[in-house]
PDB file of C-alpha atoms in Angstrom:
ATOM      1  CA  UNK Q   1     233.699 223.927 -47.837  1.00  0.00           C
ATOM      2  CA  UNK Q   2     231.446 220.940 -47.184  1.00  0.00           C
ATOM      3  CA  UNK Q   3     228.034 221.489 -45.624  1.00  0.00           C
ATOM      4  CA  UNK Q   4     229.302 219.379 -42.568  1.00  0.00           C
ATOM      5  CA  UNK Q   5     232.334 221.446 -42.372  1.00  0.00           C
ATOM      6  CA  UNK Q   6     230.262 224.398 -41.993  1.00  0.00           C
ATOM      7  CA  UNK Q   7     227.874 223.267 -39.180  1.00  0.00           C
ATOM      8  CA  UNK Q   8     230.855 222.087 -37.334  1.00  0.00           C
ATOM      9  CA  UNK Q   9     232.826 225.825 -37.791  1.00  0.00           C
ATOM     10  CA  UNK Q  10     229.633 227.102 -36.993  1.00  0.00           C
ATOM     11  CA  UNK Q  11     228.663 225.018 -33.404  1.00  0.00           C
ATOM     12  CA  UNK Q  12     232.423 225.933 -32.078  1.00  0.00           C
ATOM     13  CA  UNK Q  13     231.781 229.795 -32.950  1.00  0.00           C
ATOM     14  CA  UNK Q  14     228.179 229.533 -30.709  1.00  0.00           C
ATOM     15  CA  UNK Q  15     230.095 227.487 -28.270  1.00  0.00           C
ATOM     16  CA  UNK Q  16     232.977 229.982 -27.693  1.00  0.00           C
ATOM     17  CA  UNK Q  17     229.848 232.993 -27.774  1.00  0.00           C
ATOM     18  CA  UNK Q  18     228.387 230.920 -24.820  1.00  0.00           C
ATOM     19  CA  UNK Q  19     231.579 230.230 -23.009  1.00  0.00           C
ATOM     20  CA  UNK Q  20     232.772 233.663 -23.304  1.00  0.00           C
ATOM     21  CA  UNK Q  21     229.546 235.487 -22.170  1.00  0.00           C
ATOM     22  CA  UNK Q  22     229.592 232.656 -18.966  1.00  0.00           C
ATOM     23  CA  UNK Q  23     232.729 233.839 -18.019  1.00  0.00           C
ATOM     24  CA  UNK Q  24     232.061 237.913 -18.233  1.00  0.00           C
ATOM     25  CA  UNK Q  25     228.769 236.653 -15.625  1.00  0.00           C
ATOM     26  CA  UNK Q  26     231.068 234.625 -13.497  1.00  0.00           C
ATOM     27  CA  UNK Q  27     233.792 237.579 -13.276  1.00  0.00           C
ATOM     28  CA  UNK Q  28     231.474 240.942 -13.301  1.00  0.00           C
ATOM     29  CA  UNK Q  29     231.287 240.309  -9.518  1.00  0.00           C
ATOM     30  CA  UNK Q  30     235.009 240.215  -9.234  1.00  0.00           C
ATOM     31  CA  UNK Q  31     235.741 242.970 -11.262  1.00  0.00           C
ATOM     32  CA  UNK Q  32     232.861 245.149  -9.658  1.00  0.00           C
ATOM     33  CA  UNK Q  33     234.727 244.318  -6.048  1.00  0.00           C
ATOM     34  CA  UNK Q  34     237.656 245.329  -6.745  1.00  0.00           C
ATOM     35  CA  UNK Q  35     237.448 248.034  -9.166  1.00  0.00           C
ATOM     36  CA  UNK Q  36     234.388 249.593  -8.547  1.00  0.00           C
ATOM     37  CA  UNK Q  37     233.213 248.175  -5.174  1.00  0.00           C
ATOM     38  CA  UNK Q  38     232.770 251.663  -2.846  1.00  0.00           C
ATOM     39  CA  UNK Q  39     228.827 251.211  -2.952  1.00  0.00           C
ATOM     40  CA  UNK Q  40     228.637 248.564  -4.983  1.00  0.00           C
ATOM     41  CA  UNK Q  41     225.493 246.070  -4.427  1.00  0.00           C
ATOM     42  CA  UNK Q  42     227.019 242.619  -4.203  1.00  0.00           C
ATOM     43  CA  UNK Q  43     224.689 240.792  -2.306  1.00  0.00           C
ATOM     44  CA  UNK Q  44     224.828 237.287  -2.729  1.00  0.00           C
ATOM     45  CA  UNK Q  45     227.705 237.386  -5.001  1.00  0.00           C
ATOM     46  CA  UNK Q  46     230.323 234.372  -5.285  1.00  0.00           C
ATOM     47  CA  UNK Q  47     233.471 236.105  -4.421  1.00  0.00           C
ATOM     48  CA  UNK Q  48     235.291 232.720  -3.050  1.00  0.00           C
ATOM     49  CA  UNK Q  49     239.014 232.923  -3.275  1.00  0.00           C
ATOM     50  CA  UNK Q  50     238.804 236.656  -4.918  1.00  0.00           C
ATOM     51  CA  UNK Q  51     241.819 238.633  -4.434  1.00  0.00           C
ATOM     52  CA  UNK Q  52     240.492 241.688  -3.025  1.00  0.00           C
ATOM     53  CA  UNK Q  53     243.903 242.515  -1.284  1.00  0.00           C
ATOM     54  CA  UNK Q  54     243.365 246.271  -0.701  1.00  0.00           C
ATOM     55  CA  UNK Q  55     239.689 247.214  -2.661  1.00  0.00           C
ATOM     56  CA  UNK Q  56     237.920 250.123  -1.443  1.00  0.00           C
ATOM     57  CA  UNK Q  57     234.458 248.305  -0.357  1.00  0.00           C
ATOM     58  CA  UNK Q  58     233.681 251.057   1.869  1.00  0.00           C
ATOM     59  CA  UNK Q  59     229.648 250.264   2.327  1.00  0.00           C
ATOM     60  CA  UNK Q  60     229.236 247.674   0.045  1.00  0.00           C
ATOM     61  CA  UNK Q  61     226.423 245.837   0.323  1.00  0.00           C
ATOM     62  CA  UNK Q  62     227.952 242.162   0.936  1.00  0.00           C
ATOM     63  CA  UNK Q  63     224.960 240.514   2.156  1.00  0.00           C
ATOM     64  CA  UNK Q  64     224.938 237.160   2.077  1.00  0.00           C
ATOM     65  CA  UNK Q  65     227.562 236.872  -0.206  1.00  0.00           C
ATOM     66  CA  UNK Q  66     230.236 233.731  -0.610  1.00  0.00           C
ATOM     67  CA  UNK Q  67     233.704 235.446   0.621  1.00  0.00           C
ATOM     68  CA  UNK Q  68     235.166 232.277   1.378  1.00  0.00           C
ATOM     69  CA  UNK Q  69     238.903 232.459   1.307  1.00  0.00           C
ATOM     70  CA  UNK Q  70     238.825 235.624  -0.391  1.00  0.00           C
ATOM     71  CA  UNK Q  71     242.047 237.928   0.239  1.00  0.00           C
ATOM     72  CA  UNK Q  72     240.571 241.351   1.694  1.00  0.00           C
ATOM     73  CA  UNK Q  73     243.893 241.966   3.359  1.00  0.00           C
ATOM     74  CA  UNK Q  74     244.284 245.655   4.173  1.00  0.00           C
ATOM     75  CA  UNK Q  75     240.639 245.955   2.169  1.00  0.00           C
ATOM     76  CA  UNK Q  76     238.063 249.123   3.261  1.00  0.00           C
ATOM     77  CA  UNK Q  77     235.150 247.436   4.454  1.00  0.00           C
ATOM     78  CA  UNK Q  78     233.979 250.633   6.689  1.00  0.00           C
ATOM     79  CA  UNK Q  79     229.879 250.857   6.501  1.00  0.00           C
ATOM     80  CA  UNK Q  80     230.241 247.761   4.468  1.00  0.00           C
ATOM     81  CA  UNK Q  81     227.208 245.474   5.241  1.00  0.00           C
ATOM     82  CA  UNK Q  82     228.796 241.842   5.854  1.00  0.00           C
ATOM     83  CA  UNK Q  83     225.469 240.353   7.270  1.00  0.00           C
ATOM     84  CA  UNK Q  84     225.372 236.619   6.488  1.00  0.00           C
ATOM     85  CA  UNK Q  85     228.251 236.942   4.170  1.00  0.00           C
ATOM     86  CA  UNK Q  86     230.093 233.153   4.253  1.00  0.00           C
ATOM     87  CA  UNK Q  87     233.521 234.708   5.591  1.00  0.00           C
ATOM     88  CA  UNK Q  88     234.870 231.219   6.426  1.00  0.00           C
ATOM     89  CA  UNK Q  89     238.717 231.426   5.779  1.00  0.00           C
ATOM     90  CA  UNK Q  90     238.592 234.920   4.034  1.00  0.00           C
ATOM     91  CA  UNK Q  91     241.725 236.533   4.893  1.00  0.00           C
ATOM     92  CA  UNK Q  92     240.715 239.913   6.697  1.00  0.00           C
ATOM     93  CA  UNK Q  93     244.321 241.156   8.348  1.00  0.00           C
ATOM     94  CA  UNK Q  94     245.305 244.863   8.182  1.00  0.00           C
ATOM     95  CA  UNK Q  95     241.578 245.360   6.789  1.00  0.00           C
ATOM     96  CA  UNK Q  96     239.301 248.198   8.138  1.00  0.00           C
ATOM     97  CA  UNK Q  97     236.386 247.490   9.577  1.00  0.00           C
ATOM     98  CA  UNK Q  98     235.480 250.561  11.383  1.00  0.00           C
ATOM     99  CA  UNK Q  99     232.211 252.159  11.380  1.00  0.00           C
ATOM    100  CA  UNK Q 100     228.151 251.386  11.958  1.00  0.00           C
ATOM    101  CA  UNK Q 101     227.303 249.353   8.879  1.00  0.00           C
ATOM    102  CA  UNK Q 102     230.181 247.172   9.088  1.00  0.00           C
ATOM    103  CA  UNK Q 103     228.420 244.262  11.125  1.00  0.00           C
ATOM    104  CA  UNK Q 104     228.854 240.407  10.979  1.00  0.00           C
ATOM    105  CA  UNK Q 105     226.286 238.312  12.060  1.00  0.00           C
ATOM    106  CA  UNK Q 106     226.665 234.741  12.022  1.00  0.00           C
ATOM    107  CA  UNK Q 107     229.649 233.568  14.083  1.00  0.00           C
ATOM    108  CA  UNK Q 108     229.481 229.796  12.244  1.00  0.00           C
ATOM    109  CA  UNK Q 109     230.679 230.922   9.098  1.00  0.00           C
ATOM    110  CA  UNK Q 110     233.207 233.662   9.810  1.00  0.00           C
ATOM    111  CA  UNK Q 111     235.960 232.000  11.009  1.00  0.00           C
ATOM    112  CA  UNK Q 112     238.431 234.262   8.940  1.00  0.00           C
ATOM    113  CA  UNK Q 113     241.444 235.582   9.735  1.00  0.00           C
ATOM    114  CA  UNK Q 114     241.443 238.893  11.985  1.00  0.00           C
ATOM    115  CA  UNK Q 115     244.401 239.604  12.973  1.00  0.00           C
ATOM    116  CA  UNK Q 116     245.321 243.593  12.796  1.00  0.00           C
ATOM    117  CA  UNK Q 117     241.923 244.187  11.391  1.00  0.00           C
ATOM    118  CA  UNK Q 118     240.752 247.694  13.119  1.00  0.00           C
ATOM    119  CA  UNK Q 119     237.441 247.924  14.174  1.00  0.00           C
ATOM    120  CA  UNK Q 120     235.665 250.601  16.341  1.00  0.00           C
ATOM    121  CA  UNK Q 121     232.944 250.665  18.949  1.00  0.00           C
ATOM    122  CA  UNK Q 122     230.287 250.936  16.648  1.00  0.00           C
ATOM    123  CA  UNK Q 123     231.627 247.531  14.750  1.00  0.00           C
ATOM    124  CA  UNK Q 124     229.240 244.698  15.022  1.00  0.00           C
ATOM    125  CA  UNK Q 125     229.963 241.130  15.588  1.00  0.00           C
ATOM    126  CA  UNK Q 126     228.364 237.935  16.366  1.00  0.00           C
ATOM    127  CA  UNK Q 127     227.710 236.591  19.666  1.00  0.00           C
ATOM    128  CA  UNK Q 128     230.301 234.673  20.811  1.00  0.00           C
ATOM    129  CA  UNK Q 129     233.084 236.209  18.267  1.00  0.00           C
ATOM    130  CA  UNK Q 130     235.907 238.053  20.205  1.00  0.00           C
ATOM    131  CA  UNK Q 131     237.752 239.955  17.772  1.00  0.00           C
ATOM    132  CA  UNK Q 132     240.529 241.203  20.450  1.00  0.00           C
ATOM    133  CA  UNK Q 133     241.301 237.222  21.066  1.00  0.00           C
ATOM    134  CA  UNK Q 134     241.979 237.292  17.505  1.00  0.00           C
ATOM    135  CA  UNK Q 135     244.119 239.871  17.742  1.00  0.00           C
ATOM    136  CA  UNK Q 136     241.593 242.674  16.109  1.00  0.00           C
ATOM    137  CA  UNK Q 137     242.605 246.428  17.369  1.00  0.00           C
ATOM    138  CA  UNK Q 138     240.460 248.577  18.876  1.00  0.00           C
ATOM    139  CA  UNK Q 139     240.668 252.261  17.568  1.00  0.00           C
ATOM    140  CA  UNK Q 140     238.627 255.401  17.691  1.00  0.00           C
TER     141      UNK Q 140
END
């Protein structure tokens, strides 16, 4: 094999190394959600358009975290910490957001999708958020 040949083979192998190490960094936050995620510490993860359709993130730490258009239908978020997470579009019907950690606090960037979420008393929301007009329930 020629000497160019070589340094050619040998650029692709580093670039596929790079590529594929990119990609475990880029989907460790994904996987950790929705595998692992009672607990986890995702704070200011990207998690935009994740399907989390169901994942146990019972008090995950989800600070200001990218959630856009992420599917957390019928998720448990209870005790999860949502503060400043970007929640625009996220898809949050059926989930369960019941319980004292489980607050949201900037009203601008939730605009997800609520409906059937359950939420209790000790649920936090932003000023100016009405989860019942979205058609949130109430339970105890």
């Amino acid at each position: 094999m020629a000497k160019g040949t070589n340094r050619v083979v040998w650029g692709l192998a580093v670039a596929l190394v790079v590529g594929v190490v990119a990609l475990g960094v880029r989907f460790r936050p994904y996987w950790v959600a929705r595998y692992r995620g009672e607990g986890a510490d995702l704070h200011g993860t990207n998690l935009q358009g994740a399907n989390l359709h169901g994942a146990n993130l019972r008090r995950a730490w989800l600070s200001d975290a990218d959630v856009q258009g992420a599917d957390l239908t019928s998720a448990d978020v209870r005790g999860a910490a949502l503060y400043d997470a970007d929640l625009r579009n996220a898809d949050l019907r059926g989930a369960i957001l019941r319980g004292g950690g489980a607050g949201i606090t900037d009203v601008e960037r939730i605009g997800a999708q609520l409906c059937n979420a359950r939420y209790n008393r000790a649920t936090r929301w932003p000023a100016g958020c009405n989860p019942r007009k979205e058609c949130a329930k109430l339970v105890e």
